[in-house]
JSON list of C-alpha atoms in Angstrom, two decimals:
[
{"chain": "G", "resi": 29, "resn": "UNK", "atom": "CA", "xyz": [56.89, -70.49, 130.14]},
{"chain": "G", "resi": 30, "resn": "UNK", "atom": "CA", "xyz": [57.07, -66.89, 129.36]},
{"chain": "G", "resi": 31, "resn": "UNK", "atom": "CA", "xyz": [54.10, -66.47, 131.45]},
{"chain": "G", "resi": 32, "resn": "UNK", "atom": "CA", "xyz": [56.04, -67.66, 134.42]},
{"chain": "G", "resi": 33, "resn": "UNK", "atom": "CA", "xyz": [58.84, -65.87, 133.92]},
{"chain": "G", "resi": 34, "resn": "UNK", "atom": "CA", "xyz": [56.54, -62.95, 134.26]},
{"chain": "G", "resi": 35, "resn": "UNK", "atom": "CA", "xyz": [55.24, -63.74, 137.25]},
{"chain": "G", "resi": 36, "resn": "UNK", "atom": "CA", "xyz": [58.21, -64.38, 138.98]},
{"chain": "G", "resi": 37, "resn": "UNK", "atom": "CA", "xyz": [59.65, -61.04, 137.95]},
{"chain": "G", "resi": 38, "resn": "UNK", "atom": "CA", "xyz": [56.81, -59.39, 139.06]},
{"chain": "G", "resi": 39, "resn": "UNK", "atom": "CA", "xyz": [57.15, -61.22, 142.37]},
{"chain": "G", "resi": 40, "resn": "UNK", "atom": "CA", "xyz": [60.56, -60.33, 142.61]},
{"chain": "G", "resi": 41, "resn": "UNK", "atom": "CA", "xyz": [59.97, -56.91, 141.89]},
{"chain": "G", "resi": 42, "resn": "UNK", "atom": "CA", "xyz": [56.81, -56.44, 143.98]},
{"chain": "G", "resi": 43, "resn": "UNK", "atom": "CA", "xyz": [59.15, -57.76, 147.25]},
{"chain": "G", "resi": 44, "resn": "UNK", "atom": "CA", "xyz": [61.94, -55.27, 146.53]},
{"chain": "G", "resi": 45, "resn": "UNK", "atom": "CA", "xyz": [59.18, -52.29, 146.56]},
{"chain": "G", "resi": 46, "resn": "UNK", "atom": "CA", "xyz": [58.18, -53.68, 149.75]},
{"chain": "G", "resi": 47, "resn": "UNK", "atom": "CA", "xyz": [58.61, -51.07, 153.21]},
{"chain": "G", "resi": 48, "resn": "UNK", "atom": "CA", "xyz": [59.12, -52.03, 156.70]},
{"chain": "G", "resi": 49, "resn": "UNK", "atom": "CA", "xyz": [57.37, -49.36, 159.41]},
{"chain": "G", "resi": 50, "resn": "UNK", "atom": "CA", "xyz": [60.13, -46.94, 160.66]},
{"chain": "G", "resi": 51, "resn": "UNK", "atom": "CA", "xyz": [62.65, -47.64, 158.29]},
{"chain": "G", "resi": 52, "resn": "UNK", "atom": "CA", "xyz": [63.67, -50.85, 158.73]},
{"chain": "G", "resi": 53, "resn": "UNK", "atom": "CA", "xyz": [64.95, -53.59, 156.56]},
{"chain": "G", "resi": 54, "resn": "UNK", "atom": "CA", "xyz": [63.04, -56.84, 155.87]},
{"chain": "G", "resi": 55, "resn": "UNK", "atom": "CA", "xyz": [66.22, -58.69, 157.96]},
{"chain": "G", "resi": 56, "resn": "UNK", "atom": "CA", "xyz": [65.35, -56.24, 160.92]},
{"chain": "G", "resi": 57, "resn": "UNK", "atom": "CA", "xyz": [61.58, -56.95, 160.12]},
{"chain": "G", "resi": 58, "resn": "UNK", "atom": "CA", "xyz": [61.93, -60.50, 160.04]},
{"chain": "G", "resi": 59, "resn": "UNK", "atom": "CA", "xyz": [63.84, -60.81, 163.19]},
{"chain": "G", "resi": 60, "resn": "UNK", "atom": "CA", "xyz": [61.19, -59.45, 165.41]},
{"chain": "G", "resi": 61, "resn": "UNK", "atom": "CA", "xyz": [58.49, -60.78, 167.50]},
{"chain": "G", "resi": 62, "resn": "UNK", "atom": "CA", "xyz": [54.98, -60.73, 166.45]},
{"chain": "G", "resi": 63, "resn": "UNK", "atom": "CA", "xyz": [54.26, -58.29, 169.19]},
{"chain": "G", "resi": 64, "resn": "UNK", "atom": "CA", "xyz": [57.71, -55.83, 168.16]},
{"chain": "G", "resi": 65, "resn": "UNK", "atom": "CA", "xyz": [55.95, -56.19, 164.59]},
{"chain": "G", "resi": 66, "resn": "UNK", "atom": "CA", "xyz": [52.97, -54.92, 166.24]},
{"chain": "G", "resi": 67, "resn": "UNK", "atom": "CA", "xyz": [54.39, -52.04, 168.06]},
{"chain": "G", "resi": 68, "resn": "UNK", "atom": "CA", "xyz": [56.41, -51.03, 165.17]},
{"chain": "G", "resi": 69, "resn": "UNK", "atom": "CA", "xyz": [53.35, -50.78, 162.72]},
{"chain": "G", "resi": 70, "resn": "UNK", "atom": "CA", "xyz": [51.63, -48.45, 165.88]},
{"chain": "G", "resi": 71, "resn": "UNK", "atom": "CA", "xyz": [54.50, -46.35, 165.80]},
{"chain": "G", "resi": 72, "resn": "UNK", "atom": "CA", "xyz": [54.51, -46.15, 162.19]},
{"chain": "G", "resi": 73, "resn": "UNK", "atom": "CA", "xyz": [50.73, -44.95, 161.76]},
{"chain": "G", "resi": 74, "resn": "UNK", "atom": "CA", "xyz": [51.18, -42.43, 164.60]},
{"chain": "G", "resi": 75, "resn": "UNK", "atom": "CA", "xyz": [53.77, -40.69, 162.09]},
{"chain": "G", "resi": 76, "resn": "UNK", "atom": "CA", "xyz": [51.85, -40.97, 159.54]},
{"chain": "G", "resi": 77, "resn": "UNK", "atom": "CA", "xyz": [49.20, -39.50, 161.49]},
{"chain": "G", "resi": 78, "resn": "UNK", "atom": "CA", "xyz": [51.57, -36.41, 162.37]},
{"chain": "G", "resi": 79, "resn": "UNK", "atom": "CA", "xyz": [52.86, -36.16, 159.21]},
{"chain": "G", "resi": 80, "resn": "UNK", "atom": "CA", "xyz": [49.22, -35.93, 157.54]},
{"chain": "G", "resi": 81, "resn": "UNK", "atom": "CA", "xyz": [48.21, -33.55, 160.10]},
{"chain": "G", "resi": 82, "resn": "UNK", "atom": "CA", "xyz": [51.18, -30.94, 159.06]},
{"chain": "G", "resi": 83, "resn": "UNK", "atom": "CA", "xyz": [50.43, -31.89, 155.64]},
{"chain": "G", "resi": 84, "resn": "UNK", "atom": "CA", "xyz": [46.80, -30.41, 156.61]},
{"chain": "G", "resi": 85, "resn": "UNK", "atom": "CA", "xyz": [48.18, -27.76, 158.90]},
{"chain": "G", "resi": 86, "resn": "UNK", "atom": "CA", "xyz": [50.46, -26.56, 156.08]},
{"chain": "G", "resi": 87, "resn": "UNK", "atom": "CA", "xyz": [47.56, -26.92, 153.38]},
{"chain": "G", "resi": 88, "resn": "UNK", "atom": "CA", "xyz": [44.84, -24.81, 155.13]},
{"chain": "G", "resi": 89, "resn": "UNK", "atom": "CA", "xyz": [48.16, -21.87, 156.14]},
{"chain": "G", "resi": 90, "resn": "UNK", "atom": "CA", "xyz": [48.63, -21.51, 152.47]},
{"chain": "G", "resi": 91, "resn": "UNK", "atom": "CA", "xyz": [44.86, -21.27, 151.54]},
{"chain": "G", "resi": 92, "resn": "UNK", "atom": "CA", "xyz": [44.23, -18.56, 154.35]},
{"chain": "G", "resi": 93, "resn": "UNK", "atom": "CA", "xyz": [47.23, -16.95, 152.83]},
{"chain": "G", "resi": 94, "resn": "UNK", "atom": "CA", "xyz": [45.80, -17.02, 149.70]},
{"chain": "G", "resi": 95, "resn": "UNK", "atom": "CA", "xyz": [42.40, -15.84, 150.40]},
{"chain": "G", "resi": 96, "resn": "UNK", "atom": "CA", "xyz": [43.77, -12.66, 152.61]},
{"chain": "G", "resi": 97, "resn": "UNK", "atom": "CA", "xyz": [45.79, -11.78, 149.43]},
{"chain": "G", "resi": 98, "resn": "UNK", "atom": "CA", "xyz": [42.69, -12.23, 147.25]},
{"chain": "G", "resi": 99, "resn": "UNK", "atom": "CA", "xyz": [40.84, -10.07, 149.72]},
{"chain": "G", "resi": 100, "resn": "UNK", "atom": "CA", "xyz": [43.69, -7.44, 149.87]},
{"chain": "G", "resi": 101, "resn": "UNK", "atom": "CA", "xyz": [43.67, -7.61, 145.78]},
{"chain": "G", "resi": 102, "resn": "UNK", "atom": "CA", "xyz": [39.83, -6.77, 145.93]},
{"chain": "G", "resi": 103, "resn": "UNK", "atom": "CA", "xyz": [39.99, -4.27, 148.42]},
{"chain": "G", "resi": 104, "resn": "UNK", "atom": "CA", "xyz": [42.40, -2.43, 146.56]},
{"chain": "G", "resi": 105, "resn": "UNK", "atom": "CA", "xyz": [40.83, -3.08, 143.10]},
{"chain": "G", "resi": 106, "resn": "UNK", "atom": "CA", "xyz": [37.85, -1.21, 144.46]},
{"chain": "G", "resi": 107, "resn": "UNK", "atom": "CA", "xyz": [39.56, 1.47, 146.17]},
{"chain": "G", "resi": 108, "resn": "UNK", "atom": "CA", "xyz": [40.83, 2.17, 142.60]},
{"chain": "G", "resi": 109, "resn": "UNK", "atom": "CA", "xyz": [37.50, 2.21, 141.14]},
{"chain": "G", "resi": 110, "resn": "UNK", "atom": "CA", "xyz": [36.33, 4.54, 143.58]},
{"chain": "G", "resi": 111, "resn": "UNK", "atom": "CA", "xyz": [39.14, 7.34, 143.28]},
{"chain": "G", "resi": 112, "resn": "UNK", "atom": "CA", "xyz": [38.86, 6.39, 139.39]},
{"chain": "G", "resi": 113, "resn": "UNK", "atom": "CA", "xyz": [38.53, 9.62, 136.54]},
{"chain": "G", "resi": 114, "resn": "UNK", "atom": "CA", "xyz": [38.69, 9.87, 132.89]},
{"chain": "G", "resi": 115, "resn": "UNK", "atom": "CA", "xyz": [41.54, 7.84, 131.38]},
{"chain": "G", "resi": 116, "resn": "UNK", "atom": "CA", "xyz": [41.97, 5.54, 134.42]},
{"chain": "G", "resi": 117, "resn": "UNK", "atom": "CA", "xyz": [39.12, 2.81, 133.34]},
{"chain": "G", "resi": 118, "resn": "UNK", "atom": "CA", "xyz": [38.85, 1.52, 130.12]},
{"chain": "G", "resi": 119, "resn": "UNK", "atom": "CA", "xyz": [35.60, -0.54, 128.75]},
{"chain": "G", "resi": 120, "resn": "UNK", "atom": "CA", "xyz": [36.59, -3.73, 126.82]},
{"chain": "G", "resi": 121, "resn": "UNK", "atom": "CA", "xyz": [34.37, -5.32, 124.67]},
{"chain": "G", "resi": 122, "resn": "UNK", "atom": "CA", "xyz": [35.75, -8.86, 123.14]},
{"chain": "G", "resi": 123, "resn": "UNK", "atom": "CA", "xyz": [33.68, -10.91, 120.06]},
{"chain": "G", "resi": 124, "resn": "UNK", "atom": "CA", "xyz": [33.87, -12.40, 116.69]},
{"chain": "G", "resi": 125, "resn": "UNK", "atom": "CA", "xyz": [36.38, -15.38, 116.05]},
{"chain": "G", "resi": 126, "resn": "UNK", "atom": "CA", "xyz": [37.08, -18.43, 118.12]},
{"chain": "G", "resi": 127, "resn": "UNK", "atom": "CA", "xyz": [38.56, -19.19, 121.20]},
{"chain": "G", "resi": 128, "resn": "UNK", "atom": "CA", "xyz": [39.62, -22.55, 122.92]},
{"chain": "G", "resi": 129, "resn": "UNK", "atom": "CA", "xyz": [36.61, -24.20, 124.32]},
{"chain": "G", "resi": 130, "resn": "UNK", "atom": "CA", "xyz": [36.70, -27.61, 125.46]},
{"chain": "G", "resi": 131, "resn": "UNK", "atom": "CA", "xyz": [40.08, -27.81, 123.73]},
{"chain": "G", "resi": 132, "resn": "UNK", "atom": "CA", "xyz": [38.51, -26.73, 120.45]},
{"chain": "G", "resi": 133, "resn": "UNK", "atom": "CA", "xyz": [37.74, -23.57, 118.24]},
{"chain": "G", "resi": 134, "resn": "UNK", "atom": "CA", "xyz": [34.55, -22.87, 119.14]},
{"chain": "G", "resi": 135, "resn": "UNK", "atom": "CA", "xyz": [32.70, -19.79, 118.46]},
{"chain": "G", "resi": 136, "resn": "UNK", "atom": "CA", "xyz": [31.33, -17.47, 122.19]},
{"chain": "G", "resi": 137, "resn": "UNK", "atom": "CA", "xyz": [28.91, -15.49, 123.39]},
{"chain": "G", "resi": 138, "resn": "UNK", "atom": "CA", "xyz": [30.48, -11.53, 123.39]},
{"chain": "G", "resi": 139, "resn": "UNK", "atom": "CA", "xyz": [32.06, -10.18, 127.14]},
{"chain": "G", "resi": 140, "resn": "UNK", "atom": "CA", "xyz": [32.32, -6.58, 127.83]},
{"chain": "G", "resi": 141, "resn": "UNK", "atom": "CA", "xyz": [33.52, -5.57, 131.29]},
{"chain": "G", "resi": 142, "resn": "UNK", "atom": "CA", "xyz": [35.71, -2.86, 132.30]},
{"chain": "G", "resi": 143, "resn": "UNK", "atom": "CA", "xyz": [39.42, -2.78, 133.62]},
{"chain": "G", "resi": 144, "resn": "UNK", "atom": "CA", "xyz": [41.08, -0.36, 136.10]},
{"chain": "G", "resi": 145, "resn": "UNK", "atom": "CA", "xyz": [44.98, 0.21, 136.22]},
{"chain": "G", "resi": 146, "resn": "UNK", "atom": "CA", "xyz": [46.35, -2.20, 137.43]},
{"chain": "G", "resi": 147, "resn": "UNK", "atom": "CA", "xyz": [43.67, -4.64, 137.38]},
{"chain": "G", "resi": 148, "resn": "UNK", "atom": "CA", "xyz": [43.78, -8.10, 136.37]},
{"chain": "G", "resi": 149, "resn": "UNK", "atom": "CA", "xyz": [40.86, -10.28, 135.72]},
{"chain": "G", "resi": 150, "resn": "UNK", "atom": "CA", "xyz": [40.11, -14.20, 134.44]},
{"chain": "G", "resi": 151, "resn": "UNK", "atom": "CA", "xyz": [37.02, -13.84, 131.87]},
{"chain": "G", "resi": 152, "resn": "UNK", "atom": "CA", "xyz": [34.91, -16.44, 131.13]},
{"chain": "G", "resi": 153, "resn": "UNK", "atom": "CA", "xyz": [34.11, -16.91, 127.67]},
{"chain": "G", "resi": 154, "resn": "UNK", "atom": "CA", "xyz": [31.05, -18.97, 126.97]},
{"chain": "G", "resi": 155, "resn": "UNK", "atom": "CA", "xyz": [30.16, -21.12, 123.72]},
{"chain": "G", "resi": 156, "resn": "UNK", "atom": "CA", "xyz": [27.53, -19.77, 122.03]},
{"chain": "G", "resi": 157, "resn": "UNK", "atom": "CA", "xyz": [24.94, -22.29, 122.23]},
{"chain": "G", "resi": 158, "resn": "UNK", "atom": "CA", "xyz": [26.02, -24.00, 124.84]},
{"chain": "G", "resi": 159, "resn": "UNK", "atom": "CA", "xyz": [26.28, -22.53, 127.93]},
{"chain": "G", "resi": 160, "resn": "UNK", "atom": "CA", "xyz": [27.84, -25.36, 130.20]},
{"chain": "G", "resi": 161, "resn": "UNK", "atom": "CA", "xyz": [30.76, -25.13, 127.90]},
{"chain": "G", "resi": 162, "resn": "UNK", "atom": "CA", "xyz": [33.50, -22.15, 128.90]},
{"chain": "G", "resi": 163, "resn": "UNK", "atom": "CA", "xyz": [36.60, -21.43, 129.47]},
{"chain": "G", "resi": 164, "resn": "UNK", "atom": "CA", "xyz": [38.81, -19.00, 131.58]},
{"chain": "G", "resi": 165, "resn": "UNK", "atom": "CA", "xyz": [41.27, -16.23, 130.46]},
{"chain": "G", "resi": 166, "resn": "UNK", "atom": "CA", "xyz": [43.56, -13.53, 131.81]},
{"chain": "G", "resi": 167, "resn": "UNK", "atom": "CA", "xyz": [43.33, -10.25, 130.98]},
{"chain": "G", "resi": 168, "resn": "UNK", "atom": "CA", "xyz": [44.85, -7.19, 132.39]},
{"chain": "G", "resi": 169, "resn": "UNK", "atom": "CA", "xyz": [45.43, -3.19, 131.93]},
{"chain": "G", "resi": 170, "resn": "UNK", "atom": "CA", "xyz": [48.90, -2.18, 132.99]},
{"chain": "G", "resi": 171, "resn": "UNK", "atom": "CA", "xyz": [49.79, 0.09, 135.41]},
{"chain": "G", "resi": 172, "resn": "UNK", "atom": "CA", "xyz": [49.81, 3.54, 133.88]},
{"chain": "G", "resi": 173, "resn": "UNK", "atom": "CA", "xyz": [46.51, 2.37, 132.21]},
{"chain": "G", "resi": 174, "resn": "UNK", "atom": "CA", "xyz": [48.56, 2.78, 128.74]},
{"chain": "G", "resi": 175, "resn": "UNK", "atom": "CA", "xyz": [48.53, -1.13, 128.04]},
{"chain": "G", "resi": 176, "resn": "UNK", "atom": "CA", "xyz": [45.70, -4.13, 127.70]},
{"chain": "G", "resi": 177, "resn": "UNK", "atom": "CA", "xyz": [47.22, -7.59, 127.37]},
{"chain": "G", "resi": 178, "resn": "UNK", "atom": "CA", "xyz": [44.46, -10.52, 126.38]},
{"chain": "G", "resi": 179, "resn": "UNK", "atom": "CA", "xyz": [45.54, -13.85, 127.28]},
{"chain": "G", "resi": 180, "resn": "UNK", "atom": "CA", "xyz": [48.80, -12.33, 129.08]},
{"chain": "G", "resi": 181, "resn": "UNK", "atom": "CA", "xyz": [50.03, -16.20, 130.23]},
{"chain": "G", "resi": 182, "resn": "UNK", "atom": "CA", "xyz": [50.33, -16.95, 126.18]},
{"chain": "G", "resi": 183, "resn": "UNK", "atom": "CA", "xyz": [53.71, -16.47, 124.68]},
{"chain": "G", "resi": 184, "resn": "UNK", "atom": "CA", "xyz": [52.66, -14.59, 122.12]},
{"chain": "G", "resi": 185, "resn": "UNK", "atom": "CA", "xyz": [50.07, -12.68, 123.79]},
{"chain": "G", "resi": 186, "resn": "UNK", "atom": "CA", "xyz": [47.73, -9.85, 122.46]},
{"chain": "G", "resi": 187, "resn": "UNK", "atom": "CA", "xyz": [49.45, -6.52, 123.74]},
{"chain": "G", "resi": 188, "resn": "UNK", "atom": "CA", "xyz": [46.91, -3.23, 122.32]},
{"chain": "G", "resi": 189, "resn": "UNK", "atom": "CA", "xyz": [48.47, 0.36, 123.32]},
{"chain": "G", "resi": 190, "resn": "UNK", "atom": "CA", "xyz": [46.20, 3.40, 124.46]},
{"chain": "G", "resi": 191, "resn": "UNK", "atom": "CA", "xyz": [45.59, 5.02, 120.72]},
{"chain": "G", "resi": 192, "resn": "UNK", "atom": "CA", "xyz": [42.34, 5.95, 119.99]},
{"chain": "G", "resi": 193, "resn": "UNK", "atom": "CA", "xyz": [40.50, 4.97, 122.84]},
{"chain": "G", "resi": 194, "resn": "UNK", "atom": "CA", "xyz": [39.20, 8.28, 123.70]},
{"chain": "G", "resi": 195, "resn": "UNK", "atom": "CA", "xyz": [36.63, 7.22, 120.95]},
{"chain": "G", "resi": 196, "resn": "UNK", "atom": "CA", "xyz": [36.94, 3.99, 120.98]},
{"chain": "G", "resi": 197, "resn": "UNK", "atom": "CA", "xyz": [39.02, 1.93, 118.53]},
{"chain": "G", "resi": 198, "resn": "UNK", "atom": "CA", "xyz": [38.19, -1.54, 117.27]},
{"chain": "G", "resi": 199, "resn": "UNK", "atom": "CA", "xyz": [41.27, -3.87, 116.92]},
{"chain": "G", "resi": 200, "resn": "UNK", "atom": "CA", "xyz": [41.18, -6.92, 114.94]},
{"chain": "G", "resi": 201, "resn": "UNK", "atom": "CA", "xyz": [41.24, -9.32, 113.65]},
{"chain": "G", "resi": 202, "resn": "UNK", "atom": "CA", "xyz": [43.48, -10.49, 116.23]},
{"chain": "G", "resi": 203, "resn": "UNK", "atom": "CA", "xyz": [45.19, -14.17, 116.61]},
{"chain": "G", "resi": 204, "resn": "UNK", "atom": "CA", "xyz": [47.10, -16.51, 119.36]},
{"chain": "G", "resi": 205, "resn": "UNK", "atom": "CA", "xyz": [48.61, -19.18, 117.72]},
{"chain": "G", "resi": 206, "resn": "UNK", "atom": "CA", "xyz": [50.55, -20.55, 121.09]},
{"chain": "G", "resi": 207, "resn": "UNK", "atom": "CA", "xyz": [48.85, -24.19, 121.10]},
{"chain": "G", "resi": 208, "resn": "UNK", "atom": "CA", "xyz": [49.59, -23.79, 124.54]},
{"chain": "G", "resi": 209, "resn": "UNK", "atom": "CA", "xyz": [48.05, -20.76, 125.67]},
{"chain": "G", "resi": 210, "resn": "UNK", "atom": "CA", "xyz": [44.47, -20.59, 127.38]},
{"chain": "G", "resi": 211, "resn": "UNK", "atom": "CA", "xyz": [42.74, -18.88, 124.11]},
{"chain": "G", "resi": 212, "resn": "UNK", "atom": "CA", "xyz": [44.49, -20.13, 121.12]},
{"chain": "G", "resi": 213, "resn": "UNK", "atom": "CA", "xyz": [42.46, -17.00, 119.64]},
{"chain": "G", "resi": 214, "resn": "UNK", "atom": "CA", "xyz": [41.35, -17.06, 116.35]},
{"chain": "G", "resi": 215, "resn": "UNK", "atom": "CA", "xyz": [39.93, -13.76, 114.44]},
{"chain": "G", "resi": 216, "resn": "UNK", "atom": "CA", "xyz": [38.81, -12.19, 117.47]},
{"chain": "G", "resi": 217, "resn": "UNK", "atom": "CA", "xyz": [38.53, -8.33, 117.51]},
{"chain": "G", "resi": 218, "resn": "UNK", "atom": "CA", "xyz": [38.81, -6.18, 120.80]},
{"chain": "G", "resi": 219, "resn": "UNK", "atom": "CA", "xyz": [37.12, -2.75, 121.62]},
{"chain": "G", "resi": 220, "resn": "UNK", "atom": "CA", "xyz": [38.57, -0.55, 123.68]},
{"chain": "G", "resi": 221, "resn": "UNK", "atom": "CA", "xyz": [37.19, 3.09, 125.30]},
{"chain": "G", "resi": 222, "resn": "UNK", "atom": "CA", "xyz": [38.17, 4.98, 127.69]},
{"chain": "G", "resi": 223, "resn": "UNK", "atom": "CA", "xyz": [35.11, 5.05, 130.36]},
{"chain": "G", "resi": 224, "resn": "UNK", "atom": "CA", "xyz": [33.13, 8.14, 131.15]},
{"chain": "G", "resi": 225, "resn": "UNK", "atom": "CA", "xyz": [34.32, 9.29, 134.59]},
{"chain": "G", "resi": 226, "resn": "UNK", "atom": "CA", "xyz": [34.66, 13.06, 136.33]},
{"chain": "G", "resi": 227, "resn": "UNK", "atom": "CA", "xyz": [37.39, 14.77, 133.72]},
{"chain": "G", "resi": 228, "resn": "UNK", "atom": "CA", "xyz": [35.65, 13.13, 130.87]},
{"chain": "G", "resi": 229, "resn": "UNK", "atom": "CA", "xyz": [37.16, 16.20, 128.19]},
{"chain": "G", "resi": 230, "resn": "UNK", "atom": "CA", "xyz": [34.28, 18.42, 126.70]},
{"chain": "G", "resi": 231, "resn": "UNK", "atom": "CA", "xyz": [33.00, 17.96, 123.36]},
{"chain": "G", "resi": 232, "resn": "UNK", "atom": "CA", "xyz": [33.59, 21.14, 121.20]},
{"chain": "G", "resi": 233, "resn": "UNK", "atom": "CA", "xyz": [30.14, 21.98, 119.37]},
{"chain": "G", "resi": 234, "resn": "UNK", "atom": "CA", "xyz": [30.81, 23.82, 116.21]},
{"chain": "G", "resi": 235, "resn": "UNK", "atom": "CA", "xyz": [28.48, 26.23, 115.72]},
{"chain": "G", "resi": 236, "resn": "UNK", "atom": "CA", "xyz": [27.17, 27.35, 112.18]},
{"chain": "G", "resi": 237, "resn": "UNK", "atom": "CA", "xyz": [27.45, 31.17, 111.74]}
]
């Protein structure tokens, strides 16, 4: 009996989700000729037909607008690395820890690469041992070049100020504990230096009397 019931209020409901081509009702539906019926479904697939072409049209717009402002990004990402001197690239060098992998802790290969002002990148950290396993994350060096943020999306994401990178200085351990975020970094330490470039200051050499 139960089983019945179900079926019949699946019927029911099944029939009330039902749609007529061009909006009509099932009365309007049902008082037409097999040939109106006919027509009507035509009509109804050549709007469909429109409407999945602007659905296209509209799709590809947005990717070509996307890829121009990828290629204006790049364009002026390496104008900045070509006009770039001492203090405006800094080498970043990322390892130890975990990182989210998979969506698990999982212990990576080291990444160094270098930032310019301004410049925001997605690094791919690999699992060490396994190199079909990675995962992406934002980084970025602020403006002035004063500022590196790791995992910038997260909400409590790794923010390291310009001290000591003339050197070099080694931060860490650092941690993300936003379950969200793209890292959920664990232990991870972060070098940062300031890049050898024209203006690179001169080492003093102290010379013995």
């Amino acid at each position: 009996m139960k089983h019945l019931v179900c079926v019949a209020l699946l019927t029911a409901l099944l029939a009330g989700c039902q749609s007529y081509p061009m909006g009509l009702s099932e009365a309007q539906w049902n008082t037409l000729s097999p040939e109106q019926q006919a027509d009507y479904t035509r009509q109804q697939a050549q709007v469909n037909e429109r409407r999945r072409q602007q659905q296209e049209a509209a799709e590809q717009h947005r990717k070509s607008e996307e890829a121009a402002r990828a290629a204006e990004e790049r364009q002026r990402i390496q104008h900045l690395y070509a006009r770039a001197r001492y203090g405006d690239v800094v080498t970043v060098t990322i390892q130890g820890g975990l990182v989210a992998i998979d969506g698990k802790h999982r212990p990576y290969e080291p990444v160094r690469f270098d930032l310019v002002r301004g410049e925001r990148k997605e690094i791919e950290f690999v699992q060490q041992g396994r190199s079909t396993s990675r995962n992406q994350i934002d980084v970025r060096l602020s403006d002035d070049g004063n500022t590196f943020y790791f995992d910038e999306s997260a909400r409590d994401r790794i923010s390291l100020i310009s001290t000591g990178w003339e050197q070099g200085k080694t931060h860490g351990p650092l941690d993300i504990r936003d379950g969200n975020s793209r890292s959920v970094a664990s232990a991870i330490t972060i070098n940062l230096k300031f890049k050898e470039l024209p203006g690179t200051p001169r080492r003093q050499e102290i010379r013995k009397p």
